[in-house]
PDB file of C-alpha atoms in Angstrom:
ATOM      1  CA  UNK A  19      40.525 -12.248  12.223  1.00 44.00           C
ATOM      2  CA  UNK A  20      43.104 -13.201   9.701  1.00 44.00           C
ATOM      3  CA  UNK A  21      42.944 -16.381   7.681  1.00 49.00           C
ATOM      4  CA  UNK A  22      45.855 -18.119   9.416  1.00 55.00           C
ATOM      5  CA  UNK A  23      45.326 -20.209  12.518  1.00 72.00           C
ATOM      6  CA  UNK A  24      45.782 -18.805  15.975  1.00 79.00           C
ATOM      7  CA  UNK A  25      44.687 -15.698  17.731  1.00 85.00           C
ATOM      8  CA  UNK A  26      45.805 -12.225  16.773  1.00 91.00           C
ATOM      9  CA  UNK A  27      46.531  -9.598  19.426  1.00 92.00           C
ATOM     10  CA  UNK A  28      43.077  -8.120  18.838  1.00 91.00           C
ATOM     11  CA  UNK A  29      41.447 -11.500  19.499  1.00 92.00           C
ATOM     12  CA  UNK A  30      43.363 -11.911  22.753  1.00 95.00           C
ATOM     13  CA  UNK A  31      42.427  -8.387  23.818  1.00 95.00           C
ATOM     14  CA  UNK A  32      38.741  -9.017  23.075  1.00 95.00           C
ATOM     15  CA  UNK A  33      38.821 -12.293  25.011  1.00 96.00           C
ATOM     16  CA  UNK A  34      40.385 -10.525  28.006  1.00 97.00           C
ATOM     17  CA  UNK A  35      37.989  -7.560  27.828  1.00 97.00           C
ATOM     18  CA  UNK A  36      34.904  -9.759  27.708  1.00 97.00           C
ATOM     19  CA  UNK A  37      36.211 -11.989  30.531  1.00 97.00           C
ATOM     20  CA  UNK A  38      36.728  -8.788  32.552  1.00 97.00           C
ATOM     21  CA  UNK A  39      33.212  -7.583  31.678  1.00 96.00           C
ATOM     22  CA  UNK A  40      31.756 -10.838  33.020  1.00 96.00           C
ATOM     23  CA  UNK A  41      33.836 -10.424  36.189  1.00 95.00           C
ATOM     24  CA  UNK A  42      32.827  -6.790  36.701  1.00 93.00           C
ATOM     25  CA  UNK A  43      29.131  -7.593  36.380  1.00 92.00           C
ATOM     26  CA  UNK A  44      29.612 -10.499  38.818  1.00 88.00           C
ATOM     27  CA  UNK A  45      31.070  -8.188  41.456  1.00 84.00           C
ATOM     28  CA  UNK A  46      27.914  -6.073  41.471  1.00 84.00           C
ATOM     29  CA  UNK A  47      25.883  -7.585  44.320  1.00 78.00           C
ATOM     30  CA  UNK A  48      23.045  -9.869  43.252  1.00 71.00           C
ATOM     31  CA  UNK A  49      19.701  -8.146  43.014  1.00 71.00           C
ATOM     32  CA  UNK A  50      18.172 -11.010  45.028  1.00 70.00           C
ATOM     33  CA  UNK A  51      18.551 -14.717  45.699  1.00 66.00           C
ATOM     34  CA  UNK A  52      16.298 -17.547  44.598  1.00 62.00           C
ATOM     35  CA  UNK A  53      17.232 -20.369  46.919  1.00 64.00           C
ATOM     36  CA  UNK A  54      20.984 -20.814  46.594  1.00 59.00           C
ATOM     37  CA  UNK A  55      21.130 -19.119  43.183  1.00 59.00           C
ATOM     38  CA  UNK A  56      22.105 -15.427  43.004  1.00 59.00           C
ATOM     39  CA  UNK A  57      20.328 -13.306  40.400  1.00 64.00           C
ATOM     40  CA  UNK A  58      23.207 -11.216  39.106  1.00 69.00           C
ATOM     41  CA  UNK A  59      23.631  -8.876  36.141  1.00 86.00           C
ATOM     42  CA  UNK A  60      26.473 -10.882  34.684  1.00 90.00           C
ATOM     43  CA  UNK A  61      24.024 -12.931  32.566  1.00 93.00           C
ATOM     44  CA  UNK A  62      23.930  -9.932  30.250  1.00 95.00           C
ATOM     45  CA  UNK A  63      27.670 -10.348  29.627  1.00 97.00           C
ATOM     46  CA  UNK A  64      27.320 -14.139  29.429  1.00 97.00           C
ATOM     47  CA  UNK A  65      24.838 -13.789  26.547  1.00 97.00           C
ATOM     48  CA  UNK A  66      26.577 -10.800  24.959  1.00 97.00           C
ATOM     49  CA  UNK A  67      30.011 -12.438  24.749  1.00 97.00           C
ATOM     50  CA  UNK A  68      29.246 -15.211  22.216  1.00 97.00           C
ATOM     51  CA  UNK A  69      26.967 -12.880  20.217  1.00 95.00           C
ATOM     52  CA  UNK A  70      29.836 -10.478  19.611  1.00 95.00           C
ATOM     53  CA  UNK A  71      32.860 -12.796  19.697  1.00 95.00           C
ATOM     54  CA  UNK A  72      31.455 -15.997  18.217  1.00 94.00           C
ATOM     55  CA  UNK A  73      32.081 -19.522  19.422  1.00 95.00           C
ATOM     56  CA  UNK A  74      35.817 -19.852  19.921  1.00 95.00           C
ATOM     57  CA  UNK A  75      36.634 -16.368  21.171  1.00 96.00           C
ATOM     58  CA  UNK A  76      33.430 -16.216  23.226  1.00 96.00           C
ATOM     59  CA  UNK A  77      34.093 -19.644  24.718  1.00 97.00           C
ATOM     60  CA  UNK A  78      37.662 -18.658  25.501  1.00 97.00           C
ATOM     61  CA  UNK A  79      36.481 -15.472  27.241  1.00 98.00           C
ATOM     62  CA  UNK A  80      34.107 -17.438  29.469  1.00 98.00           C
ATOM     63  CA  UNK A  81      36.794 -20.082  30.072  1.00 98.00           C
ATOM     64  CA  UNK A  82      39.267 -17.365  31.081  1.00 98.00           C
ATOM     65  CA  UNK A  83      36.736 -15.914  33.517  1.00 97.00           C
ATOM     66  CA  UNK A  84      36.104 -19.357  35.056  1.00 97.00           C
ATOM     67  CA  UNK A  85      39.827 -20.143  35.228  1.00 98.00           C
ATOM     68  CA  UNK A  86      40.638 -16.867  36.973  1.00 97.00           C
ATOM     69  CA  UNK A  87      37.862 -17.506  39.500  1.00 96.00           C
ATOM     70  CA  UNK A  88      38.888 -21.129  40.040  1.00 97.00           C
ATOM     71  CA  UNK A  89      42.485 -19.987  40.688  1.00 97.00           C
ATOM     72  CA  UNK A  90      41.288 -17.805  43.546  1.00 95.00           C
ATOM     73  CA  UNK A  91      40.501 -14.335  42.272  1.00 95.00           C
ATOM     74  CA  UNK A  92      37.129 -13.279  43.744  1.00 94.00           C
ATOM     75  CA  UNK A  93      35.330 -12.847  40.430  1.00 93.00           C
ATOM     76  CA  UNK A  94      32.412 -15.197  40.930  1.00 90.00           C
ATOM     77  CA  UNK A  95      29.079 -13.855  42.114  1.00 82.00           C
ATOM     78  CA  UNK A  96      29.249 -12.342  45.565  1.00 78.00           C
ATOM     79  CA  UNK A  97      33.056 -12.135  45.442  1.00 85.00           C
ATOM     80  CA  UNK A  98      33.472 -15.883  45.776  1.00 89.00           C
ATOM     81  CA  UNK A  99      36.270 -17.881  44.170  1.00 93.00           C
ATOM     82  CA  UNK A 100      37.960 -21.258  44.097  1.00 95.00           C
ATOM     83  CA  UNK A 101      37.355 -24.663  42.619  1.00 95.00           C
ATOM     84  CA  UNK A 102      34.669 -25.319  45.235  1.00 94.00           C
ATOM     85  CA  UNK A 103      32.343 -22.895  43.449  1.00 93.00           C
ATOM     86  CA  UNK A 104      32.554 -25.064  40.327  1.00 94.00           C
ATOM     87  CA  UNK A 105      31.188 -28.036  42.263  1.00 94.00           C
ATOM     88  CA  UNK A 106      28.856 -26.059  44.537  1.00 92.00           C
ATOM     89  CA  UNK A 107      25.149 -25.259  44.122  1.00 89.00           C
ATOM     90  CA  UNK A 108      25.805 -22.737  41.326  1.00 88.00           C
ATOM     91  CA  UNK A 109      28.554 -24.751  39.633  1.00 94.00           C
ATOM     92  CA  UNK A 110      26.218 -26.132  36.987  1.00 95.00           C
ATOM     93  CA  UNK A 111      25.476 -22.615  35.794  1.00 94.00           C
ATOM     94  CA  UNK A 112      29.189 -21.873  35.370  1.00 96.00           C
ATOM     95  CA  UNK A 113      29.638 -25.040  33.311  1.00 97.00           C
ATOM     96  CA  UNK A 114      26.484 -24.109  31.387  1.00 97.00           C
ATOM     97  CA  UNK A 115      27.961 -20.677  30.684  1.00 97.00           C
ATOM     98  CA  UNK A 116      31.036 -22.282  29.174  1.00 97.00           C
ATOM     99  CA  UNK A 117      29.157 -24.765  27.002  1.00 98.00           C
ATOM    100  CA  UNK A 118      26.555 -22.129  26.158  1.00 97.00           C
ATOM    101  CA  UNK A 119      29.226 -19.731  24.927  1.00 97.00           C
ATOM    102  CA  UNK A 120      30.566 -22.284  22.472  1.00 97.00           C
ATOM    103  CA  UNK A 121      27.124 -23.451  21.308  1.00 98.00           C
ATOM    104  CA  UNK A 122      25.400 -20.059  21.037  1.00 97.00           C
ATOM    105  CA  UNK A 123      28.578 -18.532  19.612  1.00 96.00           C
ATOM    106  CA  UNK A 124      28.469 -21.099  16.811  1.00 97.00           C
ATOM    107  CA  UNK A 125      24.819 -20.222  16.163  1.00 96.00           C
ATOM    108  CA  UNK A 126      25.693 -16.502  16.209  1.00 94.00           C
ATOM    109  CA  UNK A 127      28.467 -17.097  13.687  1.00 93.00           C
ATOM    110  CA  UNK A 128      26.074 -18.880  11.319  1.00 93.00           C
ATOM    111  CA  UNK A 129      23.478 -16.120  11.711  1.00 91.00           C
ATOM    112  CA  UNK A 130      25.949 -13.266  11.266  1.00 89.00           C
ATOM    113  CA  UNK A 131      27.654 -14.812   8.239  1.00 88.00           C
ATOM    114  CA  UNK A 132      24.288 -14.682   6.480  1.00 88.00           C
ATOM    115  CA  UNK A 133      24.366 -10.887   6.977  1.00 84.00           C
ATOM    116  CA  UNK A 134      20.779 -10.420   8.137  1.00 79.00           C
ATOM    117  CA  UNK A 135      19.077  -7.114   7.470  1.00 84.00           C
ATOM    118  CA  UNK A 136      19.884  -4.575  10.176  1.00 83.00           C
ATOM    119  CA  UNK A 137      16.238  -4.457  11.227  1.00 86.00           C
ATOM    120  CA  UNK A 138      16.235  -8.248  11.767  1.00 91.00           C
ATOM    121  CA  UNK A 139      19.580  -8.461  13.559  1.00 91.00           C
ATOM    122  CA  UNK A 140      18.116  -8.041  17.085  1.00 93.00           C
ATOM    123  CA  UNK A 141      15.548 -10.752  16.373  1.00 94.00           C
ATOM    124  CA  UNK A 142      18.202 -13.207  15.230  1.00 94.00           C
ATOM    125  CA  UNK A 143      20.425 -12.304  18.168  1.00 95.00           C
ATOM    126  CA  UNK A 144      17.504 -12.885  20.540  1.00 97.00           C
ATOM    127  CA  UNK A 145      17.224 -16.413  19.142  1.00 96.00           C
ATOM    128  CA  UNK A 146      20.958 -16.836  19.814  1.00 96.00           C
ATOM    129  CA  UNK A 147      20.373 -15.647  23.391  1.00 97.00           C
ATOM    130  CA  UNK A 148      17.577 -18.205  23.780  1.00 97.00           C
ATOM    131  CA  UNK A 149      19.940 -20.980  22.680  1.00 97.00           C
ATOM    132  CA  UNK A 150      22.432 -19.748  25.280  1.00 97.00           C
ATOM    133  CA  UNK A 151      19.768 -19.637  27.998  1.00 97.00           C
ATOM    134  CA  UNK A 152      18.620 -23.188  27.241  1.00 96.00           C
ATOM    135  CA  UNK A 153      22.185 -24.504  27.602  1.00 97.00           C
ATOM    136  CA  UNK A 154      22.847 -22.429  30.737  1.00 96.00           C
ATOM    137  CA  UNK A 155      19.611 -23.521  32.389  1.00 96.00           C
ATOM    138  CA  UNK A 156      20.251 -27.144  31.483  1.00 96.00           C
ATOM    139  CA  UNK A 157      23.647 -26.862  33.201  1.00 96.00           C
ATOM    140  CA  UNK A 158      22.039 -25.081  36.146  1.00 94.00           C
ATOM    141  CA  UNK A 159      19.342 -27.706  36.636  1.00 95.00           C
ATOM    142  CA  UNK A 160      21.854 -30.544  36.376  1.00 96.00           C
ATOM    143  CA  UNK A 161      24.184 -28.733  38.792  1.00 95.00           C
ATOM    144  CA  UNK A 162      21.417 -28.152  41.322  1.00 94.00           C
ATOM    145  CA  UNK A 163      20.468 -31.817  41.098  1.00 95.00           C
ATOM    146  CA  UNK A 164      24.036 -33.094  41.281  1.00 95.00           C
ATOM    147  CA  UNK A 165      25.832 -30.601  43.519  1.00 93.00           C
ATOM    148  CA  UNK A 166      22.951 -29.332  45.702  1.00 91.00           C
ATOM    149  CA  UNK A 167      21.084 -32.669  45.717  1.00 93.00           C
ATOM    150  CA  UNK A 168      17.781 -31.062  44.711  1.00 93.00           C
ATOM    151  CA  UNK A 169      15.064 -33.066  43.023  1.00 95.00           C
ATOM    152  CA  UNK A 170      14.332 -32.368  39.373  1.00 95.00           C
ATOM    153  CA  UNK A 171      11.126 -30.602  40.387  1.00 94.00           C
ATOM    154  CA  UNK A 172      12.908 -28.402  42.948  1.00 93.00           C
ATOM    155  CA  UNK A 173      15.689 -27.553  40.486  1.00 91.00           C
ATOM    156  CA  UNK A 174      13.176 -26.626  37.775  1.00 92.00           C
ATOM    157  CA  UNK A 175      11.136 -24.553  40.230  1.00 89.00           C
ATOM    158  CA  UNK A 176      14.254 -22.611  41.230  1.00 83.00           C
ATOM    159  CA  UNK A 177      14.928 -21.814  37.577  1.00 84.00           C
ATOM    160  CA  UNK A 178      11.389 -20.775  36.702  1.00 84.00           C
ATOM    161  CA  UNK A 179      11.725 -17.772  38.992  1.00 73.00           C
ATOM    162  CA  UNK A 180      14.862 -16.637  37.157  1.00 81.00           C
ATOM    163  CA  UNK A 181      13.879 -17.332  33.561  1.00 86.00           C
ATOM    164  CA  UNK A 182      11.504 -14.407  33.016  1.00 82.00           C
ATOM    165  CA  UNK A 183      14.038 -11.893  34.257  1.00 83.00           C
ATOM    166  CA  UNK A 184      16.765 -13.537  32.176  1.00 90.00           C
ATOM    167  CA  UNK A 185      14.588 -12.957  29.105  1.00 92.00           C
ATOM    168  CA  UNK A 186      14.726  -9.227  29.913  1.00 88.00           C
ATOM    169  CA  UNK A 187      18.511  -9.529  30.175  1.00 92.00           C
ATOM    170  CA  UNK A 188      18.514 -11.334  26.815  1.00 96.00           C
ATOM    171  CA  UNK A 189      16.748  -8.370  25.232  1.00 95.00           C
ATOM    172  CA  UNK A 190      19.310  -5.979  26.731  1.00 94.00           C
ATOM    173  CA  UNK A 191      22.186  -8.187  25.538  1.00 96.00           C
ATOM    174  CA  UNK A 192      20.684  -8.254  22.008  1.00 96.00           C
ATOM    175  CA  UNK A 193      20.359  -4.480  21.895  1.00 95.00           C
ATOM    176  CA  UNK A 194      23.936  -4.031  23.099  1.00 96.00           C
ATOM    177  CA  UNK A 195      25.236  -6.653  20.641  1.00 95.00           C
ATOM    178  CA  UNK A 196      23.354  -5.012  17.781  1.00 94.00           C
ATOM    179  CA  UNK A 197      24.907  -1.653  18.641  1.00 94.00           C
ATOM    180  CA  UNK A 198      28.407  -3.135  18.963  1.00 94.00           C
ATOM    181  CA  UNK A 199      28.202  -5.160  15.750  1.00 91.00           C
ATOM    182  CA  UNK A 200      26.773  -2.211  13.845  1.00 89.00           C
ATOM    183  CA  UNK A 201      29.495   0.135  15.108  1.00 91.00           C
ATOM    184  CA  UNK A 202      32.292  -2.425  14.780  1.00 88.00           C
ATOM    185  CA  UNK A 203      31.435  -4.871  11.990  1.00 81.00           C
ATOM    186  CA  UNK A 204      34.965  -6.316  12.083  1.00 79.00           C
ATOM    187  CA  UNK A 205      34.094  -7.883  15.457  1.00 75.00           C
ATOM    188  CA  UNK A 206      31.652 -10.196  13.738  1.00 72.00           C
ATOM    189  CA  UNK A 207      32.773 -13.791  14.114  1.00 65.00           C
TER     190      UNK A 207
END
């Protein structure tokens, strides 16, 4: 990115590409359901986006994805769309994705500006993914409690089933991010 304010064409293209990646992975049918929550592959893209794009561009990519879905394009999990999804049982996860992108993207930016050794980059990126997962799961639990009227215990129980598999996705996202940032160091936030 250049030193002046505003996005360059490359930034806008990256935001659009990563929003599209999230949408594409959402269209792939969920592997299974845990209660009302679909277990979809798009979490890989949700964690990958802020790792590669940083806070602002990563947050904008997730925001673009959510906006497109809220406006009616069937890009949410299972081909759903509309504002109702944002206030439905899985709505808290979508809001968590947005906040998580900004928060974990900021952490990724701090980590990457320190130029960690290449051998340590996946470890640092995994810590970034964990920050993202904490924010996403916090949003998910709050959404399940608020929108689906689950108790705290029921909301936490629903998430426990997903967390272990999301850790596997975090590892995949870290490996992909490491490869992308190594091949294209100019992408670093």
